[in-house]
Coordinates of C-alpha atoms and ligand atoms in Angstrom, one line a residue:
Chain A
M21 CA -26.5 -18.8 48.8
T22 CA -25.3 -15.4 48.0
A23 CA -26.7 -13.5 45.4
E24 CA -23.2 -12.4 44.0
V25 CA -20.6 -14.8 42.3
L26 CA -17.3 -13.3 42.5
L27 CA -14.8 -14.2 39.9
D28 CA -11.4 -12.7 39.5
V29 CA -9.6 -13.8 36.2
S30 CA -7.1 -10.8 36.2
D31 CA -4.0 -12.9 36.7
L32 CA -4.9 -15.5 34.0
E33 CA -3.6 -16.0 30.6
P34 CA -5.9 -16.1 27.6
P35 CA -8.0 -18.2 26.9
E36 CA -8.6 -18.7 30.5
P37 CA -10.4 -15.7 31.5
L38 CA -13.0 -16.3 28.8
V39 CA -13.4 -20.0 29.4
Q40 CA -13.6 -19.5 33.5
T41 CA -16.3 -16.8 33.2
L42 CA -18.4 -18.7 30.5
E43 CA -18.3 -21.6 32.8
A44 CA -19.1 -19.6 35.9
A45 CA -21.8 -18.0 34.2
E46 CA -23.3 -21.3 33.1
Q47 CA -23.6 -22.3 36.7
L48 CA -25.6 -19.2 38.0
T49 CA -28.7 -20.1 39.6
P50 CA -31.8 -18.0 39.4
G51 CA -31.5 -14.7 41.4
Q52 CA -27.7 -14.9 41.1
Y53 CA -25.2 -12.8 39.1
L54 CA -21.6 -13.1 38.4
R55 CA -19.1 -10.4 39.0
M56 CA -16.1 -10.7 37.2
L57 CA -12.8 -8.9 37.8
H58 CA -10.3 -8.2 34.9
R59 CA -7.2 -6.2 34.1
R60 CA -8.3 -5.1 30.5
D61 CA -11.6 -5.1 28.4
P62 CA -12.4 -8.8 27.9
C63 CA -11.8 -10.4 24.5
M64 CA -14.4 -12.2 22.7
L65 CA -16.4 -12.5 25.8
F66 CA -19.4 -10.4 24.8
G67 CA -20.2 -12.1 21.7
N68 CA -20.0 -15.4 23.4
L69 CA -22.4 -14.2 26.4
D70 CA -24.8 -12.5 23.5
E71 CA -24.8 -16.1 22.1
R72 CA -25.6 -17.9 25.2
G73 CA -28.2 -15.6 26.5
F74 CA -26.6 -13.5 29.0
S75 CA -26.9 -10.0 29.7
Y76 CA -24.0 -8.0 31.0
Q77 CA -22.7 -4.5 32.2
Q78 CA -19.1 -3.3 32.2
R79 CA -17.8 -0.7 34.3
E80 CA -14.3 0.5 35.7
G81 CA -13.1 -1.6 38.6
T82 CA -11.9 -0.6 42.0
S83 CA -9.4 -3.3 42.6
T84 CA -8.9 -4.4 39.0
A85 CA -9.2 -2.3 35.8
V86 CA -12.4 -3.7 34.7
E87 CA -15.5 -5.4 36.2
V88 CA -18.3 -7.2 34.3
F89 CA -21.6 -8.0 35.8
I90 CA -23.3 -10.9 34.2
W91 CA -26.7 -12.6 34.7
R92 CA -29.2 -14.6 32.6
Q93 CA -31.4 -12.7 30.4
G94 CA -34.8 -12.6 31.8
D95 CA -33.8 -13.3 35.2
A96 CA -35.4 -10.0 36.8
E97 CA -34.2 -10.6 40.2
A98 CA -30.6 -10.9 39.4
E99 CA -31.2 -8.0 37.0
S100 CA -32.3 -5.6 39.7
R101 CA -29.6 -6.7 42.2
V102 CA -27.0 -5.7 39.6
R103 CA -28.7 -2.4 38.7
Q104 CA -28.8 -1.8 42.7
V105 CA -24.9 -2.5 42.9
L106 CA -24.3 -0.2 39.9
S107 CA -26.6 2.5 41.3
D108 CA -25.3 2.3 45.0
G109 CA -22.0 3.6 44.0
R110 CA -19.1 1.6 45.5
P111 CA -18.4 -0.9 46.1
Chain B
M10 CA -13.9 -0.2 22.6
H11 CA -13.9 -3.8 23.0
A12 CA -12.2 -5.9 20.4
N13 CA -15.3 -8.1 20.6
L14 CA -14.7 -11.0 18.6
S15 CA -17.0 -14.0 18.1
L16 CA -15.4 -17.1 16.9
Q17 CA -16.8 -16.6 13.2
Q18 CA -14.7 -13.7 12.5
A19 CA -11.4 -15.7 12.9
P20 CA -10.1 -17.0 9.5
P21 CA -9.8 -20.7 9.1
F22 CA -6.8 -22.0 10.7
S23 CA -5.0 -22.7 7.4
V24 CA -4.9 -18.8 6.5
P25 CA -2.3 -17.9 9.1
A26 CA -0.9 -21.4 9.7
R27 CA 0.6 -21.4 5.9
F28 CA 2.4 -18.3 6.6
L29 CA 3.9 -19.1 10.0
V30 CA 4.6 -22.6 8.9
S31 CA 6.6 -21.5 5.8
A32 CA 8.8 -18.9 7.8
P33 CA 11.4 -21.3 9.3
V34 CA 11.6 -23.2 5.8
F35 CA 13.2 -20.1 4.7
G36 CA 15.3 -19.8 7.8
L37 CA 16.7 -23.1 6.9
L38 CA 17.2 -22.2 3.3
A39 CA 19.2 -19.0 4.4
A40 CA 21.5 -21.5 6.8
L41 CA 21.9 -23.8 3.6
V42 CA 23.0 -20.8 1.6
L43 CA 25.5 -19.8 4.2
L44 CA 26.7 -23.3 4.7
W45 CA 27.5 -23.6 0.8
H46 CA 29.2 -20.4 0.4
G47 CA 31.4 -20.6 3.6
P48 CA 32.7 -17.9 5.9
D49 CA 33.8 -15.5 3.1
I50 CA 30.2 -14.8 2.2
I51 CA 30.2 -12.5 5.4
S52 CA 33.2 -10.2 3.9
S53 CA 30.9 -7.7 2.6
R54 CA 27.1 -6.5 2.5
W55 CA 27.2 -6.4 -1.3
N56 CA 28.1 -10.0 -1.7
P57 CA 25.3 -11.3 -3.8
P58 CA 24.9 -14.4 -2.0
M59 CA 24.7 -12.4 1.0
L60 CA 22.1 -10.3 0.0
A61 CA 20.2 -13.7 -1.2
V62 CA 20.6 -14.4 2.8
T63 CA 19.4 -11.4 4.1
H64 CA 16.2 -11.4 1.8
L65 CA 15.5 -15.0 2.4
L66 CA 15.1 -13.7 6.0
T67 CA 13.5 -10.4 5.5
L68 CA 11.1 -11.5 3.0
G69 CA 10.9 -15.4 3.5
F70 CA 10.9 -15.3 7.2
L71 CA 9.9 -12.1 8.5
A72 CA 7.5 -10.7 5.7
M73 CA 6.1 -14.1 5.5
S74 CA 5.4 -14.5 9.3
M75 CA 4.3 -10.9 9.9
L76 CA 1.7 -10.9 6.9
G77 CA 0.4 -14.2 8.3
A78 CA 0.1 -12.8 11.9
M79 CA -1.5 -9.6 10.6
L80 CA -4.0 -11.8 8.7
Q81 CA -5.1 -13.5 12.2
L82 CA -4.6 -10.5 14.6
M83 CA -6.7 -7.8 12.5
P84 CA -9.8 -9.9 12.9
V85 CA -9.0 -10.8 16.5
L86 CA -7.9 -7.8 17.9
M87 CA -9.7 -5.2 15.8
G88 CA -12.8 -7.1 14.7
M89 CA -12.3 -6.5 11.1
V90 CA -13.5 -9.2 8.6
I91 CA -11.4 -10.0 5.7
P92 CA -13.4 -11.2 2.8
R93 CA -12.8 -14.7 1.4
P94 CA -10.0 -15.4 3.5
V95 CA -8.6 -18.5 2.1
L96 CA -8.4 -17.3 -1.4
F97 CA -6.9 -14.0 -0.3
S98 CA -4.3 -15.7 1.6
S99 CA -3.4 -17.9 -1.2
I100 CA -3.2 -14.8 -3.8
I101 CA -0.7 -13.5 -1.3
H102 CA 1.1 -16.5 0.0
T103 CA 2.1 -18.0 -3.2
P104 CA 3.6 -15.1 -4.8
L105 CA 5.3 -14.2 -1.8
V106 CA 6.9 -17.8 -1.4
L107 CA 7.8 -17.8 -5.1
G108 CA 8.9 -14.1 -5.3
S109 CA 11.2 -14.5 -2.4
L110 CA 12.7 -17.4 -3.8
S111 CA 13.3 -16.1 -7.2
L112 CA 15.0 -13.0 -5.7
A113 CA 17.3 -15.1 -3.7
A114 CA 18.2 -17.4 -6.7
A115 CA 18.7 -14.3 -8.8
W116 CA 21.4 -13.4 -6.8
L117 CA 22.9 -16.9 -6.3
L118 CA 22.6 -17.7 -9.8
Q119 CA 23.2 -14.3 -11.2
Y120 CA 20.1 -14.6 -13.7
R121 CA 19.1 -11.2 -14.8
W122 CA 15.6 -12.5 -15.7
L123 CA 15.0 -13.6 -12.2
F124 CA 15.2 -10.4 -10.7
L125 CA 12.6 -9.3 -13.3
V126 CA 10.3 -12.1 -12.1
A127 CA 11.0 -11.4 -8.3
M128 CA 10.2 -7.8 -8.8
L129 CA 6.8 -8.7 -10.6
L130 CA 5.8 -11.3 -8.1
L131 CA 6.9 -9.3 -5.0
G132 CA 5.6 -6.2 -6.4
F133 CA 2.1 -8.0 -6.7
T134 CA 2.2 -9.6 -3.3
F135 CA 2.8 -6.2 -1.4
A136 CA 0.6 -3.9 -3.5
V137 CA -2.5 -6.2 -3.1
F138 CA -1.9 -7.2 0.6
V139 CA -1.2 -3.3 1.6
M140 CA -4.5 -2.2 -0.4
V141 CA -6.7 -4.7 0.9
A142 CA -5.2 -4.6 4.7
A143 CA -5.1 -0.8 4.6
E144 CA -8.8 -0.3 3.1
R145 CA -9.8 -2.7 6.2
L146 CA -8.0 -1.0 8.9
L147 CA -9.4 2.3 7.5
R148 CA -12.9 1.1 7.9
S149 CA -12.4 -0.8 11.1
V150 CA -14.2 0.8 14.3
S151 CA -11.2 0.1 16.3
R152 CA -9.4 3.3 17.8
H153 CA -6.7 1.4 19.5
I154 CA -3.4 2.8 18.4
T155 CA -2.4 -0.5 17.0
R156 CA -4.7 0.3 14.3
T157 CA -2.8 3.5 13.2
M158 CA 0.5 1.9 13.9
M159 CA -0.3 -1.1 11.4
L160 CA -1.2 1.6 8.8
L161 CA 2.2 3.1 9.1
A162 CA 3.9 -0.1 9.1
L163 CA 1.9 -0.7 5.9
L164 CA 3.0 2.3 4.2
A165 CA 6.5 1.8 5.3
L166 CA 6.3 -1.7 3.5
L167 CA 5.2 -0.2 0.4
L168 CA 8.0 2.4 0.4
T169 CA 10.6 -0.6 1.3
A170 CA 9.1 -2.7 -1.6
G171 CA 9.1 0.1 -4.0
L172 CA 12.7 1.2 -3.5
G173 CA 13.8 -2.7 -3.3
I174 CA 12.1 -3.1 -6.7
Y175 CA 14.1 0.2 -7.9
L176 CA 17.2 -1.1 -6.5
A177 CA 16.5 -4.7 -8.0
A178 CA 16.0 -2.9 -11.6
G179 CA 19.8 -2.0 -11.4
Y180 CA 20.6 -5.6 -11.5
V181 CA 18.3 -6.4 -14.5
G182 CA 19.9 -4.6 -17.1
E183 CA 23.2 -2.9 -17.9
T184 CA 21.6 0.4 -18.8
F185 CA 21.4 1.9 -15.1
A186 CA 23.7 1.1 -12.4
V187 CA 22.3 -0.3 -9.1
A188 CA 21.4 3.0 -6.9
R189 CA 23.5 2.4 -3.9
Q190 CA 22.5 5.5 -2.1
L191 CA 18.9 4.3 -1.9
T192 CA 20.0 1.1 -0.4
D193 CA 20.2 2.6 3.1
L194 CA 16.9 4.4 2.7
H195 CA 15.4 1.0 1.8
L196 CA 16.7 -1.0 4.6
S197 CA 15.7 1.8 7.3
W198 CA 12.3 1.7 6.0
G199 CA 12.3 -1.9 5.8
L200 CA 13.8 -2.7 9.2
L201 CA 12.4 0.3 11.3
G202 CA 9.5 1.7 9.5
W203 CA 8.0 -1.8 8.7
V204 CA 9.7 -4.5 10.9
F205 CA 9.8 -2.6 14.1
M206 CA 7.0 -0.5 13.8
L207 CA 4.8 -3.6 13.2
V208 CA 6.5 -5.4 16.3
M209 CA 5.6 -2.4 18.4
A210 CA 2.0 -2.2 17.3
V211 CA 1.5 -6.0 18.2
A212 CA 3.4 -5.8 21.2
Y213 CA 1.2 -2.8 22.8
Q214 CA -1.6 -5.7 22.7
V215 CA -0.3 -9.0 23.3
I216 CA 2.4 -8.3 26.0
P217 CA -0.2 -7.2 28.3
M218 CA -2.7 -9.7 27.2
F219 CA -0.4 -13.0 27.1
Q220 CA 2.4 -11.9 29.5
I221 CA -0.1 -10.5 32.0
T222 CA 1.7 -7.1 32.5
D223 CA 0.5 -3.8 32.8
D224 CA -0.3 -1.8 29.7
Y225 CA 2.3 0.4 28.1
P226 CA 2.2 4.0 29.4
K227 CA -0.3 6.2 27.5
W228 CA 2.3 8.7 26.3
H229 CA 4.5 5.6 25.0
Q230 CA 1.6 4.1 23.1
R231 CA 0.4 7.6 21.6
W232 CA 3.9 9.3 20.4
L233 CA 6.4 6.5 19.8
G234 CA 5.2 5.1 16.4
W235 CA 4.6 8.8 15.3
L236 CA 7.8 9.9 16.1
L237 CA 9.6 7.0 14.6
F238 CA 7.4 7.6 11.5
V239 CA 8.4 11.4 11.5
L240 CA 12.1 10.6 11.9
L241 CA 12.0 8.3 9.0
L242 CA 10.5 10.7 6.8
A243 CA 13.2 13.4 7.7
L244 CA 15.9 10.7 7.3
S245 CA 14.4 10.4 3.8
L246 CA 14.7 14.1 3.2
T247 CA 18.4 14.2 4.1
W248 CA 18.9 12.2 0.9
F249 CA 17.9 15.1 -1.1
Y250 CA 19.5 17.6 1.2
P251 CA 22.4 15.9 2.8
L252 CA 23.3 17.3 6.2
A253 CA 25.7 15.4 7.9
G254 CA 24.7 17.2 11.4
L255 CA 21.0 16.4 10.8
Q256 CA 21.7 12.7 9.6
A257 CA 23.5 12.2 13.0
L258 CA 20.9 13.8 15.0
L259 CA 18.2 11.7 13.2
G260 CA 20.3 8.6 14.0
V261 CA 20.4 9.3 17.6
L262 CA 16.9 9.9 17.9
L263 CA 16.2 6.8 16.1
A264 CA 18.3 4.9 18.7
A265 CA 16.4 6.7 21.4
C266 CA 13.0 5.1 20.1
L267 CA 14.4 1.6 20.0
L268 CA 15.9 2.1 23.6
V269 CA 12.6 3.5 24.7
F270 CA 10.7 0.7 23.5
A271 CA 13.3 -1.9 24.6
L272 CA 13.6 -0.8 28.1
N273 CA 9.8 -0.1 28.6
T274 CA 9.1 -3.7 27.5
L275 CA 11.5 -5.2 29.8
W276 CA 10.4 -3.3 32.6
L277 CA 6.7 -4.3 32.0
L278 CA 7.7 -7.9 31.9
H279 CA 9.8 -7.6 35.0
R280 CA 6.9 -6.3 36.8
R281 CA 4.5 -8.8 35.4
R282 CA 1.7 -10.2 37.6
R283 CA 2.2 -13.8 37.4
T284 CA 5.5 -15.5 37.4
L285 CA 4.8 -19.0 35.8
P286 CA 7.8 -19.5 33.7
D287 CA 7.0 -18.8 30.0
T288 CA 8.9 -19.3 27.0
T289 CA 7.4 -16.5 25.0
M290 CA 8.6 -14.2 27.6
K291 CA 12.2 -15.2 27.2
F292 CA 12.0 -14.6 23.6
W293 CA 10.7 -11.1 24.0
Q294 CA 13.4 -10.5 26.6
L295 CA 16.1 -11.8 24.2
A296 CA 14.6 -9.4 21.6
M297 CA 14.8 -6.5 23.6
A298 CA 18.4 -7.2 24.8
S299 CA 19.5 -7.3 21.0
L300 CA 18.0 -4.1 20.5
I301 CA 19.7 -2.5 23.5
A302 CA 22.9 -4.2 22.7
L303 CA 22.7 -2.8 19.0
V304 CA 22.1 0.6 20.1
F305 CA 25.1 0.4 22.5
I306 CA 27.3 -1.1 20.3
R307 CA 26.7 1.4 17.6
G308 CA 26.8 4.0 20.0
I309 CA 30.3 3.2 21.2
A310 CA 31.6 2.6 18.0
M311 CA 30.6 6.0 16.8
L312 CA 32.0 7.7 20.0
A313 CA 35.3 5.7 19.9
G314 CA 35.6 5.8 15.9
I315 CA 35.5 2.2 15.3
E316 CA 34.5 0.8 12.1
L317 CA 31.9 -2.2 13.1
P318 CA 32.1 -5.4 11.2
A319 CA 29.7 -4.7 8.2
L320 CA 27.0 -7.4 9.3
L321 CA 27.1 -6.9 13.1
T322 CA 23.9 -4.6 13.1
G323 CA 22.1 -6.7 10.5
V324 CA 22.6 -9.9 12.8
L325 CA 21.4 -8.1 15.9
M326 CA 18.5 -6.3 14.2
I327 CA 17.2 -9.1 11.9
A328 CA 17.9 -12.3 13.8
G329 CA 18.5 -11.0 17.3
F330 CA 15.4 -8.6 17.4
A331 CA 12.9 -9.4 14.6
M332 CA 13.0 -13.1 14.2
T333 CA 13.4 -13.6 17.9
A334 CA 10.2 -11.7 18.6
V335 CA 8.4 -13.3 16.0
N336 CA 9.5 -16.8 16.9
G337 CA 8.1 -16.1 20.4
M338 CA 4.9 -14.7 19.2
M339 CA 4.5 -18.2 17.2
Y340 CA 4.2 -20.0 20.4
K341 CA 1.3 -18.0 21.4
I342 CA -0.4 -17.5 18.1
I343 CA -0.3 -21.2 16.9
P344 CA -1.7 -22.8 20.2
F345 CA -4.1 -19.9 20.6
L346 CA -5.9 -20.6 17.1
I347 CA -5.8 -24.4 17.7
W348 CA -7.6 -23.9 20.9
L349 CA -9.8 -21.2 19.3
H350 CA -10.7 -23.3 16.3
L351 CA -11.4 -26.5 18.3
S352 CA -13.5 -24.7 21.0
A353 CA -15.7 -23.3 18.2
R354 CA -16.2 -26.7 16.7
N355 CA -17.2 -28.1 20.2
K356 CA -19.7 -25.4 20.5
D357 CA -21.0 -26.3 17.4
L358 CA -21.6 -29.8 18.3
R359 CA -22.9 -28.6 21.8
D360 CA -25.6 -26.5 20.1
A361 CA -26.5 -29.3 18.0
G362 CA -27.2 -31.3 21.2
R363 CA -24.2 -33.5 20.7
R364 CA -22.4 -32.8 23.8
E365 CA -21.1 -36.4 24.0
Q366 CA -19.3 -36.2 20.8
Q367 CA -17.0 -33.1 21.5
V368 CA -13.4 -33.6 21.7
K369 CA -11.2 -32.7 24.6
V370 CA -9.6 -29.5 23.9
P371 CA -6.2 -29.3 25.8
H372 CA -4.9 -26.5 27.7
M373 CA -3.0 -24.0 25.6
R374 CA 0.3 -24.4 27.1
K375 CA 0.0 -28.2 26.1
I376 CA -0.3 -27.8 22.5
I377 CA 3.2 -27.0 22.1
P378 CA 5.2 -28.5 25.1
E379 CA 6.8 -25.8 27.1
N380 CA 10.0 -27.9 27.2
A381 CA 10.1 -28.1 23.2
G382 CA 9.8 -24.5 23.2
L383 CA 12.4 -23.9 25.7
W384 CA 14.8 -25.9 24.3
Q385 CA 14.4 -24.2 20.8
F386 CA 14.7 -20.9 22.5
R387 CA 18.2 -22.0 24.0
I388 CA 19.5 -23.0 20.7
H389 CA 18.4 -19.9 19.0
F390 CA 19.9 -17.9 21.6
A391 CA 23.3 -19.7 21.3
A392 CA 23.2 -19.4 17.7
L393 CA 22.5 -15.5 17.9
V394 CA 25.6 -15.2 20.1
L395 CA 27.6 -17.4 17.9
L396 CA 26.2 -15.4 14.8
A397 CA 27.2 -12.0 16.3
L398 CA 30.8 -13.5 17.1
A399 CA 31.0 -14.6 13.7
T400 CA 30.9 -11.2 12.0
C401 CA 34.0 -10.3 13.9
W402 CA 35.7 -13.6 13.6
P403 CA 34.3 -15.6 10.8
A404 CA 37.3 -18.0 10.7
W405 CA 36.3 -19.3 14.2
F406 CA 32.5 -19.0 14.7
F407 CA 31.1 -19.0 11.1
Y408 CA 30.4 -22.9 11.0
P409 CA 29.1 -23.4 14.6
A410 CA 26.9 -20.5 14.5
V411 CA 25.4 -21.3 11.1
L412 CA 24.8 -24.8 12.2
L413 CA 23.2 -24.0 15.5
F414 CA 21.1 -21.5 13.5
A415 CA 19.9 -24.1 11.2
L416 CA 19.0 -26.6 14.1
A417 CA 17.1 -23.7 15.8
Q418 CA 15.0 -23.0 12.5
G419 CA 14.6 -26.7 12.0
F420 CA 13.4 -27.4 15.6
L421 CA 11.2 -24.2 15.4
L422 CA 9.7 -26.0 12.2
Y423 CA 9.3 -29.1 13.8
N424 CA 7.5 -27.6 16.8
L425 CA 5.1 -25.9 14.5
L426 CA 4.4 -28.8 12.4
N427 CA 3.5 -30.8 15.5
A428 CA 1.0 -28.6 16.6
V429 CA -0.4 -28.4 13.0
R430 CA -0.5 -32.1 12.8
F431 CA -2.3 -32.2 16.3
Y432 CA -4.9 -29.9 15.2
G433 CA -5.3 -32.0 11.8
A434 CA -5.8 -35.1 14.0
K435 CA -8.6 -33.6 16.3
R436 CA -10.4 -32.0 13.3
T437 CA -10.4 -35.3 11.6
A438 CA -12.2 -36.7 14.7
L439 CA -14.5 -33.8 14.8
Q440 CA -15.5 -33.9 11.0
A441 CA -16.0 -37.5 11.2
V442 CA -18.8 -36.8 13.9
L443 CA -20.2 -33.6 12.2
Ligands
LIG2 C1 10.0 -6.0 -3.0 C2 10.8 -6.6 -2.3 C3 12.3 -6.3 -2.1 C4 13.2 -6.0 -3.0 C5 12.9 -6.2 -4.4 C6 14.4 -5.8 -2.6 C7 15.7 -5.6 -3.3 C8 16.8 -5.4 -2.4 C9 18.0 -4.9 -3.3 C10 18.0 -4.9 -4.9 C11 19.0 -4.8 -2.4 C12 20.5 -4.7 -2.9 C13 20.7 -3.1 -2.9 C14 22.3 -3.0 -3.2 O1 22.8 -3.9 -4.0 O2 22.7 -1.8 -2.9 C15 18.3 -4.9 -1.2 C16 19.2 -4.6 0.1 C17 18.4 -4.9 1.1 N1 17.1 -5.1 1.5 FE1 15.8 -5.3 0.2 N2 14.4 -5.6 -1.1 C18 13.0 -6.0 -0.8 C19 12.3 -6.2 0.3 C20 13.0 -5.9 1.6 C21 12.4 -6.0 3.0 C22 10.8 -5.9 3.3 C23 13.5 -5.8 3.7 C24 13.3 -5.7 5.3 C25 12.4 -5.8 6.3 C26 14.5 -5.6 3.0 C27 15.8 -5.4 3.5 C28 17.1 -5.3 2.9 C29 18.1 -5.0 3.6 C30 18.7 -5.0 5.1 C31 19.3 -4.7 2.4 C32 20.8 -4.4 2.9 C33 21.5 -5.6 2.8 C34 23.0 -5.1 3.2 O3 23.2 -3.9 3.1 O4 23.7 -6.0 3.6 N3 14.5 -5.7 1.7 N4 17.1 -5.0 -1.1

C-alpha cells in the first residue's frame, strides 16, 4: 500500500473534479494522503473538505497548474508525509 | 483567491430558474409579433412593431436570462451572498416581466400611457438590481477580473436603461420629440457595454471551467473590458463634440475588441483538452462566428460604401451573438444547479444517517439529454442563417426564418421545462423522506 494516492482531475468537467476528489478522500486509509492534480483553483472543494473533516494544502503544480494535498484531520502520519513532500521541493 | 463555495451559499433553484425559463417565452412572443405583422415589419428600424420585437428580445430574453444568471453566478463564482434571495428575485423578476410586456404592448397598440407604465416598472427593476448587485460586488473579496467587469456591465445597464427611459418619454407626450440622436448611444451601451461586457466577464470563468480550456491570456482579461468601457465613454463624448474622424476611429477600435474576444475564444476552444462532443461548445462557436461575421460585413460595407440592410447588424448581434451564447450557457447552468441542489439534499440525508434514502443524482450530461440540446442548436443555427438572409430578401426568407426561430425558442423552452420538471420530481421524492 502506498502512502500517496494520486488523482488527476484536470481533464474533467465540473462537477466531476469535486465528486471524484471527495470520493477519493473518503477512501483514504490511515497514513495515506491524496494528491489531487487540477488545471485551476478548485471550486467548492475546500468548504466541503472542511465539513467532512479533512485538512488540505494547495500549491502550484508541476504537470498541472494546481496540486492539492488532502489528508484526514488528526492523521499525524499522513500529515507528516505531506509536510515532507512539501518541504522536499519537487516533485 | 478561491471561489470557495459551500452549497449553502447558492440560492434556491427557483431563483435563477424563473429567469432562465421566462427567456424563451419572450423569444416565442417576439416570433409571434413578427408572424403577425409579416415581412413589412423589417422595412425600417423605426417601425414601432419592430421596436417591440427588439425589446422582447433585449429585455425579455437577454436582460431576463442575464440577471438570472448573475443571481446564480455571483454566489457561486465570487462567494457573495444575496440576502433573502427568493424575495429579491421576485422583486426583480415580476416588474421585469410586466415592464417588458408593457413596453412591447405600448409600441404594438400605440397606447401612450403604457410607455409610462413600462418606464416606471423597468426603471424600478434595473435601479434596484444594479444597486443591490453592485453593493454586493463591491464588498466581495474576489479579486477576479470578472468582478470588475460585472460592475462595468451594471453601470452600462444603468446608462442604457436611463437613456431608454428618456427615449420612451418621447413617445409618451406630444411635448417633446423622441430624442433620436440618443438612440445609437442607447443601443451601443446596451449591446456592447452591457450585453457584450457581461458575456465576456462570464466567459472568462465558464469557458475554462466547463469547456476545459486554458485560461484567457492575462493581458486579454486585464485590458479588454476596460478598453471597451473607455471606448464607449469616448463614443458618448462624440455626441457632444461630433468629430466624424474620431467616431470612425472609435468604431474600428470597438470592432477590434469584438474580434479579439471572438478569435481568442475560438482559439481556446480549438485547443481544449478534452474532445468529447459538447453542445454548449457549439453554441459558443456559433456566437463567436456571428461576431466575426458582423465585424467583417460591416467592415466591407464601410470600405465599399455599401448600405447594409438596417436590421442585419441587429440580427447578428442580438440573435447571433448574444442569444446564442446565453442559450448555450443555459445548458450548463441548469443541469449544474440541479445536480448541486440534489447533491446538497443528499448530503443532508447522509449527515442525518439516512444514507439509504438518498436519491440517485444523474450525471450532469443526462439532465438535459445531449441530443435534445444538439437538435435545438441545429434549428437555432438554421433560423439564424435564414434571419440574416431575411433582412436582405424578406419576401423569400421572412416566414421560414421566423417559423424556425419560433421552433428553436419553443424547443429551448421544452428542454428547460423538462429539466425543471425532473428536478421537481426528485425534490418531491426527497421531501417525502426528509
Ligand atoms: C429601461 C429599459 C429600456 C427602455 C425604456 C428602452 C427604450 C427604447 C426606446 C424608446 C427606443 C427607440 C428609440 C427611438 O425610437 O429612436 C429604443 C431603441 C433600442 N433599444 Fe431600448 N430600451 C430599454 C432597454 C434596452 C436594452 C437593455 C437594450 C439592449 C441590450 C436595448 C436595445 C435597444 C436597441 C437595439 C434599440 C434600437 C432599435 C433599432 O434601432 O432598431 N434597449 N429603446
